[in-house]
Short mmCIF file of C-alpha atoms in Angstrom, two decimals:
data_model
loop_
_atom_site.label_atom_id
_atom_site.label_comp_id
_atom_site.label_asym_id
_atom_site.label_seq_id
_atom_site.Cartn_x
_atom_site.Cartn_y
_atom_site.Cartn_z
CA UNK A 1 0.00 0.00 0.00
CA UNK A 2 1.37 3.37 -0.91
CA UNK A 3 1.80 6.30 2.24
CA UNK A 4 2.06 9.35 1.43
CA UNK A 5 6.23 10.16 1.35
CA UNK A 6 6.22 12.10 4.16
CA UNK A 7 5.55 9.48 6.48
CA UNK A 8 7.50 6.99 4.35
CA UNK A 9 10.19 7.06 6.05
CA UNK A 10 8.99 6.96 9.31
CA UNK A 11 7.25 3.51 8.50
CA UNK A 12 10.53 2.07 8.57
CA UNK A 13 11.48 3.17 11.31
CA UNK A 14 11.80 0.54 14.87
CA UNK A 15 11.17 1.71 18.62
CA UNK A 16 14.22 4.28 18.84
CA UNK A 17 13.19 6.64 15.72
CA UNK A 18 17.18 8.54 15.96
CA UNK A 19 20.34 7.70 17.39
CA UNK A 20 21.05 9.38 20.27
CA UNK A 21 24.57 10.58 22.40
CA UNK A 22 22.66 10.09 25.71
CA UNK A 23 20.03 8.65 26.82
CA UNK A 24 16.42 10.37 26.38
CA UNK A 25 15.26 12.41 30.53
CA UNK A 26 11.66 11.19 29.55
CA UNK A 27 10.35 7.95 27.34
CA UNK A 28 6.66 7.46 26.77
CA UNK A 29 5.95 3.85 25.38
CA UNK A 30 2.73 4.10 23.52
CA UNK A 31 0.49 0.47 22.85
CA UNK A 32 -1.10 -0.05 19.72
CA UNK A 33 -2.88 -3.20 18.45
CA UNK A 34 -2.63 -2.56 14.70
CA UNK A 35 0.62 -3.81 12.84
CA UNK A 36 3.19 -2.05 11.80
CA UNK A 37 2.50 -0.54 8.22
CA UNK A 38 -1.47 0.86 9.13
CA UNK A 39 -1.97 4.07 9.54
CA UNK A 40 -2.02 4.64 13.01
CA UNK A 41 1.37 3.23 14.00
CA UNK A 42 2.94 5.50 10.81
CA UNK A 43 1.24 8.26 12.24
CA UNK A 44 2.70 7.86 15.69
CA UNK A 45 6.02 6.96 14.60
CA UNK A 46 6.06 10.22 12.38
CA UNK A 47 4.70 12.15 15.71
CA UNK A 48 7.28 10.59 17.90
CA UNK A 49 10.20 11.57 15.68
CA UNK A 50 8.99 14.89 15.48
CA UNK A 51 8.99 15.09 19.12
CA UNK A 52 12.41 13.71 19.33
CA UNK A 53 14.00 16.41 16.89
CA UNK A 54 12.03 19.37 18.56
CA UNK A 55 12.81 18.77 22.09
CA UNK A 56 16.45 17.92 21.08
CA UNK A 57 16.30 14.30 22.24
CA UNK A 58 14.91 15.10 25.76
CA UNK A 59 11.50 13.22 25.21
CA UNK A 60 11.58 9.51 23.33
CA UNK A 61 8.40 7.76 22.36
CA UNK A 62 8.73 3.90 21.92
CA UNK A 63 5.87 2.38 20.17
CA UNK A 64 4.79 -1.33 20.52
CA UNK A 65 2.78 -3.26 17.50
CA UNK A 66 0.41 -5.33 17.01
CA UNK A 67 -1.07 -5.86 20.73
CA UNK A 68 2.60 -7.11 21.80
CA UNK A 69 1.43 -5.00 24.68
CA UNK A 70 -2.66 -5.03 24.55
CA UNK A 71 -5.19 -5.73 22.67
CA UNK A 72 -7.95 -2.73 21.80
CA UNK A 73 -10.56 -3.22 23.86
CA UNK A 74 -8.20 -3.38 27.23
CA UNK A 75 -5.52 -0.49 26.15
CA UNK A 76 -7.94 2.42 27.67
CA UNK A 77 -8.16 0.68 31.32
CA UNK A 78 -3.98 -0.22 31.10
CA UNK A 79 -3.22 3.64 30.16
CA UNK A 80 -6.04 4.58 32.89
CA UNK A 81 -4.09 2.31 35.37
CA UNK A 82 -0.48 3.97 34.55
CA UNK A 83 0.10 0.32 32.95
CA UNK A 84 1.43 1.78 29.61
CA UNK A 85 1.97 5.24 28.94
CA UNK A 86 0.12 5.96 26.09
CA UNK A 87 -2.47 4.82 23.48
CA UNK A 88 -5.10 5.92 20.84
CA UNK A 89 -7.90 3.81 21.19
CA UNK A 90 -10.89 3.92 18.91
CA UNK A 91 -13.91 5.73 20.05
CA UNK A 92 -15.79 2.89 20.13
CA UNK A 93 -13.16 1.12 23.02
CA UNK A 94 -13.93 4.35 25.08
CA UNK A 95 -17.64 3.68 24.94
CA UNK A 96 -17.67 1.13 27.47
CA UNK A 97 -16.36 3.77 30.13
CA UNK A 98 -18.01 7.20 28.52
CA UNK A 99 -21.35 5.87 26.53
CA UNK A 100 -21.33 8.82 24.88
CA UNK A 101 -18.09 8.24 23.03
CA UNK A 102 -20.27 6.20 21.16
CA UNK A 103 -21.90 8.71 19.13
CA UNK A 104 -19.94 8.59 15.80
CA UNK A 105 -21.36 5.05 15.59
CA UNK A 106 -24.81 6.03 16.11
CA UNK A 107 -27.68 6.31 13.31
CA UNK A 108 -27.41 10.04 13.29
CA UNK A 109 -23.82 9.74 11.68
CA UNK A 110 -25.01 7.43 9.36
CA UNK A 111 -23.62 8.26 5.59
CA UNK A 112 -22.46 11.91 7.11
CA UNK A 113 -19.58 13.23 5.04
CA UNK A 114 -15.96 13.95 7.07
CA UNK A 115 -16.78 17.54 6.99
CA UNK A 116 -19.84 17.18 9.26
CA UNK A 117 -18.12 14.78 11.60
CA UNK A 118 -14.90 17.45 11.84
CA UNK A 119 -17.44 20.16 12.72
CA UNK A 120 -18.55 18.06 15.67
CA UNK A 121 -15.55 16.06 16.94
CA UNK A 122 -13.29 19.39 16.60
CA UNK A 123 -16.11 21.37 18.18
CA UNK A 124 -18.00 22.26 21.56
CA UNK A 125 -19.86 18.81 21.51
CA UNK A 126 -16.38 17.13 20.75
CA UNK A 127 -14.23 19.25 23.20
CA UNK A 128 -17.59 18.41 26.20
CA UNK A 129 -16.24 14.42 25.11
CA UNK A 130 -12.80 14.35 25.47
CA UNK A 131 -13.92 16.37 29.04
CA UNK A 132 -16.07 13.46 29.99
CA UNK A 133 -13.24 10.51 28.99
CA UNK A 134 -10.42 12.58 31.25
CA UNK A 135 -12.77 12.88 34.05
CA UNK A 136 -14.14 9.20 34.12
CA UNK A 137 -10.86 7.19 32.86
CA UNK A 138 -8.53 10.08 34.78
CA UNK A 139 -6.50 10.24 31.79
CA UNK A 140 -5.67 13.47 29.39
CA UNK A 141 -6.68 13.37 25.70
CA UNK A 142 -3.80 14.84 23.62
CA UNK A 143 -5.78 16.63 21.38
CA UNK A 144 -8.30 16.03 18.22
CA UNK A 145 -8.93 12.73 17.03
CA UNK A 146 -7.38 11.19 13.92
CA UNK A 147 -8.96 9.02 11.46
CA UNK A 148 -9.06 5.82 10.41
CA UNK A 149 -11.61 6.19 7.90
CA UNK A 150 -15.56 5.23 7.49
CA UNK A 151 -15.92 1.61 7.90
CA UNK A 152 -16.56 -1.51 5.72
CA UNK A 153 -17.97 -4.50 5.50
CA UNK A 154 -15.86 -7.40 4.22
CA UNK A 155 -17.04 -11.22 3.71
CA UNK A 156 -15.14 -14.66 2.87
CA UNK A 157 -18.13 -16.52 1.02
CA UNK A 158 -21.02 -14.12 -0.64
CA UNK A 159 -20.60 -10.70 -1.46
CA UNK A 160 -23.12 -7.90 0.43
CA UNK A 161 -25.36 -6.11 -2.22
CA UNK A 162 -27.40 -3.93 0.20
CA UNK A 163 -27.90 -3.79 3.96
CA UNK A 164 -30.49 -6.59 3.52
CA UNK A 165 -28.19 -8.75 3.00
CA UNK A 166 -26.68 -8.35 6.48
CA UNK A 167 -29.56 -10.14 7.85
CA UNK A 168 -28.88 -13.22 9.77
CA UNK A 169 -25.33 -12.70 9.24
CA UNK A 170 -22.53 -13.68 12.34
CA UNK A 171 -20.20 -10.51 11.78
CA UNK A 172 -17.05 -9.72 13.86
CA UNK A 173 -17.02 -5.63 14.64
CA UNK A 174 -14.41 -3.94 16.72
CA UNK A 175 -16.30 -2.81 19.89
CA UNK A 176 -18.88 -0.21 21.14
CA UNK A 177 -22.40 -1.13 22.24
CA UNK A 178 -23.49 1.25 19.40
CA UNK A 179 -21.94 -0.89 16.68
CA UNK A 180 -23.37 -4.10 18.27
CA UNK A 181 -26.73 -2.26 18.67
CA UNK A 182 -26.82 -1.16 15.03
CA UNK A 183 -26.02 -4.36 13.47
CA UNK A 184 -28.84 -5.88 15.61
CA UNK A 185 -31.26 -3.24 13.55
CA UNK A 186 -29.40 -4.52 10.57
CA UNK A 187 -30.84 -8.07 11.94
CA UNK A 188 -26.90 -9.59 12.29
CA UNK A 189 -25.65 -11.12 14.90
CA UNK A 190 -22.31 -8.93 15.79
CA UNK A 191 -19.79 -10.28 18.16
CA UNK A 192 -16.75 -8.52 19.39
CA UNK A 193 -13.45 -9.86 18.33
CA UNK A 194 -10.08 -8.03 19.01
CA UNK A 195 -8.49 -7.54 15.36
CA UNK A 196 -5.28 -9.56 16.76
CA UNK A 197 -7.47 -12.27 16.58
CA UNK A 198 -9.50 -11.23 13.57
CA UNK A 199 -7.07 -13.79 11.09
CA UNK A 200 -7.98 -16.66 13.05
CA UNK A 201 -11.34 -16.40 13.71
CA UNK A 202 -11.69 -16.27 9.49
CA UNK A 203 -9.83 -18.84 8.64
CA UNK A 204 -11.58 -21.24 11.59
CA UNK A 205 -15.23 -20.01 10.38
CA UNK A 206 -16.39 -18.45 13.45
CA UNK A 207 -17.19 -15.63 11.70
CA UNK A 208 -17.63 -15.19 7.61
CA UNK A 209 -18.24 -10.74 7.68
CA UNK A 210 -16.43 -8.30 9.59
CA UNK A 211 -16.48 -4.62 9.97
CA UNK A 212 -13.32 -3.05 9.47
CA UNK A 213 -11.52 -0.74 7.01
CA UNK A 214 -10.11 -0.96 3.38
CA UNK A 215 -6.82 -0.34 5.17
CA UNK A 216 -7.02 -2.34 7.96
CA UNK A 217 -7.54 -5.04 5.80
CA UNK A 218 -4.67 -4.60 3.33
CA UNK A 219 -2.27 -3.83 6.29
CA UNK A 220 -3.31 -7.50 8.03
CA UNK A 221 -3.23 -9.11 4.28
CA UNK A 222 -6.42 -10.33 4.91
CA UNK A 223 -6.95 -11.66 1.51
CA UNK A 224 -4.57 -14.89 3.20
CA UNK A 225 -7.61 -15.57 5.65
CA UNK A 226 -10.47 -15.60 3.23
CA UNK A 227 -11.65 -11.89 2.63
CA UNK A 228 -13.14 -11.87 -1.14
CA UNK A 229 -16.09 -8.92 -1.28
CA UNK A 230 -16.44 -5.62 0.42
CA UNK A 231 -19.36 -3.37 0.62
CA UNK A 232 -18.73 0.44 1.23
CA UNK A 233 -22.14 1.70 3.07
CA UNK A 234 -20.18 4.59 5.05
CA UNK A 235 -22.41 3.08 7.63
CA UNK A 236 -20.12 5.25 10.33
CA UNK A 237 -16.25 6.82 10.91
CA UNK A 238 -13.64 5.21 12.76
CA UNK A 239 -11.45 7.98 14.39
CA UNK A 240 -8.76 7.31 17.24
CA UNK A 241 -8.50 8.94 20.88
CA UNK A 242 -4.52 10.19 21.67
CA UNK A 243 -5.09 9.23 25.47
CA UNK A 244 -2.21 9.59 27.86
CA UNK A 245 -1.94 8.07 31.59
CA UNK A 246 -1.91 10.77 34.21
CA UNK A 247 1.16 9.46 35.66
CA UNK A 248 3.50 9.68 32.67
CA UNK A 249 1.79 13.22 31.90
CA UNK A 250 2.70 14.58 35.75
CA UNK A 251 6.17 13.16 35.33
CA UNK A 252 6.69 15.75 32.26
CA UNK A 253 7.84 19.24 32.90
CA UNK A 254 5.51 22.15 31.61
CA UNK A 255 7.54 22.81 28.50
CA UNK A 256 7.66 18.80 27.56
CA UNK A 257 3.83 18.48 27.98
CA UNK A 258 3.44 21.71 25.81
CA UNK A 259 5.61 20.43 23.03
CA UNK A 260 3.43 17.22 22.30
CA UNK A 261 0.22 19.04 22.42
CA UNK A 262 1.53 22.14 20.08
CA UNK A 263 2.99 19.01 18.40
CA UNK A 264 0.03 17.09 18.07
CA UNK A 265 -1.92 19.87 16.94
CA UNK A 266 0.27 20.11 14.33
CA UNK A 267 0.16 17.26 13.01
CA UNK A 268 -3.29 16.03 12.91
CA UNK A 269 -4.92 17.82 10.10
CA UNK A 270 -1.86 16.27 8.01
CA UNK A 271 -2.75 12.83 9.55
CA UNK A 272 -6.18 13.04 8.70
CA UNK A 273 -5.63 13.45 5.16
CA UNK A 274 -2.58 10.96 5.10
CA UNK A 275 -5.53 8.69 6.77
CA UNK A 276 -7.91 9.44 4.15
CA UNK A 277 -5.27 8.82 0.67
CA UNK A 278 -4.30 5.38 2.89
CA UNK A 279 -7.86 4.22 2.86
CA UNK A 280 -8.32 5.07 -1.37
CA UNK A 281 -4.55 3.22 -1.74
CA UNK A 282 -5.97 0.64 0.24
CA UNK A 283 -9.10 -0.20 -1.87
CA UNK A 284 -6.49 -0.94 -4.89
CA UNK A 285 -4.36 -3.08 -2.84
CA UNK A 286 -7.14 -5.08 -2.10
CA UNK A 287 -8.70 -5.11 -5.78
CA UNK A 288 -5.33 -6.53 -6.74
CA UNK A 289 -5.30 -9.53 -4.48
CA UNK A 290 -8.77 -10.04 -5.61
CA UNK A 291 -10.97 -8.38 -3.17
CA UNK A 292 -13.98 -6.77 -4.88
CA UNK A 293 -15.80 -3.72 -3.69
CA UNK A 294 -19.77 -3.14 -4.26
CA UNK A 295 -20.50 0.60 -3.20
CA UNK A 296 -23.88 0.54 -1.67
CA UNK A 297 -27.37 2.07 -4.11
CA UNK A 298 -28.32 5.45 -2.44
CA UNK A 299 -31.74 4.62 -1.95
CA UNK A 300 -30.67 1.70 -0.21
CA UNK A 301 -28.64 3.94 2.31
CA UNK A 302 -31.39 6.06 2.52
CA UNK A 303 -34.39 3.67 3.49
CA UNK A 304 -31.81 1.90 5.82
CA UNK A 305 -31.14 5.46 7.82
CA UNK A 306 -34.79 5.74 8.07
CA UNK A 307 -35.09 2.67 9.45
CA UNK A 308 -31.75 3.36 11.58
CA UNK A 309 -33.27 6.35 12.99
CA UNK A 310 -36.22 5.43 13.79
CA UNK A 311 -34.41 2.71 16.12
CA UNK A 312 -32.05 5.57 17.56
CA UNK A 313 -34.19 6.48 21.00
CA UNK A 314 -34.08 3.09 22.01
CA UNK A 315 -30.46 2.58 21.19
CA UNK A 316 -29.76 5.39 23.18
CA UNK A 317 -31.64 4.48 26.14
CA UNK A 318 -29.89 1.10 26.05
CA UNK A 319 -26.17 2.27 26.11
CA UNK A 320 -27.79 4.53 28.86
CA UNK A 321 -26.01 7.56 26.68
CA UNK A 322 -26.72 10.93 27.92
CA UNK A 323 -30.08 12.36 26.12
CA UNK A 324 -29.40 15.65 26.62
CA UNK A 325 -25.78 15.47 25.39
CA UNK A 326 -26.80 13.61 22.54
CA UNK A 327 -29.52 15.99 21.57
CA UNK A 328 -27.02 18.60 21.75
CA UNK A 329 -24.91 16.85 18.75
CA UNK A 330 -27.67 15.86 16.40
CA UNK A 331 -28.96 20.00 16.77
CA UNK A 332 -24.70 20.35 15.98
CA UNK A 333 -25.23 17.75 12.95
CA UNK A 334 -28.27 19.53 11.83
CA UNK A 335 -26.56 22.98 11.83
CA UNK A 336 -23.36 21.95 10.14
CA UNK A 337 -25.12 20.43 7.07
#
């Protein structure tokens, strides 16, 4: 899969991103369950080496791959415990802590385009979130969210031609009550399945559909475990939390702690797009190993958000979300269309 040449390089490179005369006054080892080419980890590793150059080797950032350290659904409560450092779970792994950090996957961000979602997530109603997951995990949230890109549905033995089609269906999704709660509408049966063990559970049958990414997918090479067919509904947008434990953020002086939010800031726009060109790269990768793409009808996506919305109160009194907050960011949705 191509990456954008700026962060080329930085795919490449290990743990230690530059060699250094002394050893770095502050490391931060970050956990991420993704391998080592997606998106994510090339974004951190571009962000860490950034932060190595600007603070002149003070601050080093060692990132771990592919769960070696824990798998998605656990990495919020080890950086909440001081257990690792840092992390950048998925909205959807925060849900289970902050309900409301579920709303990306709810019917009201059905189909929206990446401009609406920015407007939200970079907005009061997104600022009020990352407010509520530092007070409940006791953790502080870097800065905006980056992307990994609106999510897909991917299947080993028949290909998905509308959402119909999801019915009766056993299909693996990454987390969040929201996503289980909308495939239920869907009338699947979701289960939750860490993507470490996403490979296995293919290739043994427990599951035949799973809701990922185009470059999730081609970064795991999961044409090897049986993925032939996609379907591209946009049924909601996968972005990632920068979380970091209150302990390693206390143990950083003033100036360090400014540097990797200006930092972050910095960078994130540029990741965002560098997330978005991944996912397009991605699609052809996957063509070319014989994965085929169906792009769901427009009416189809439109009768199925009907019938999505319509099932919204109830979702939201099940995840016990709160009404008032999520009110709040369907008026913000509403206004920014």
């Amino acid at each position: 899969m191509k990456i954008s040449a700026l962060f080329t390089a930085a795919a490449l490179i290990g743990a230690i991103f530059l060699p250094q005369a002394h050893a770095a006054e502050y490391t931060i080892d970050v956990s991420l369950d993704t391998s080592p080419n997606h998106v994510r980890n090339v974004s951190f590793r571009k962000f860490a080496e950034a932060l190595n150059e600007k603070s002149g080797g003070r601050l080093e950032m060692r990132v771990f791959d592919s769960a070696s350290k824990y798998k998605g659904p656990m990495v919020a409560t080890a950086v909440a415990q001081g257990a690792i450092d840092m992390a950048a779970p998925a909205h959807q792994h925060l849900s289970k802590y902050v309900p409301e950090a579920g709303m990306l996957l709810l019917p009201m961000f059905y189909g929206q385009s990446k401009d609406v979602i920015y407007k939200i997530v970079d907005g009061d109603i997104g600022k009020e979130l990352n407010q509520r997951i530092e007070d409940k995990l006791g953790v502080v949230v870097l800065g905006r969210p980056f992307d990994l890109g609106y999510g897909t549905a991917f299947t080993t033995d028949v290909p998905i031609k509308s959402p119909d089609d999801f019915k009766d269906k056993i299909v693996r999704v990454p987390g969040g009550a929201a996503t289980l709660a909308r495939y239920r509408v869907f009338g699947s049966n979701p289960v939750q399945i860490a993507w470490s063990d996403v490979p296995q559970a293919l290739q043994t049958d427990v599951v035949s559909a799973i809701w990922a990414t185009q470059e999730s997918v081609a970064s795991s090479k999961l044409w090897d475990a049986g993925i032939k067919y996609a379907y591209e509904d946009k049924q909601a947008f996968i972005e990632y939390v920068p979380i970091i434990s209150q302990a390693a953020w206390s143990k950083l002086p003033e100036d360090l702690q400014n540097l990797m939010r200006d930092t972050w800031e910095n960078m994130v726009d540029q990741v965002r797009d560098v997330a978005a060109r991944a996912q397009i790269d991605a699609r052809k990768t996957n063509a070319e190993h014989g994965i085929e793409t169906i792009d769901a009808k427009p009416a189809d996506l439109a009768a199925m958000r009907e019938k999505l919305m319509k099932a919204q109160p109830e979702i939201v009194d099940e995840l016990d979300m709160d009404k008032d907050f999520i009110a709040r960011a369907q008026a913000a949705i509403a206004a920014a269309q």
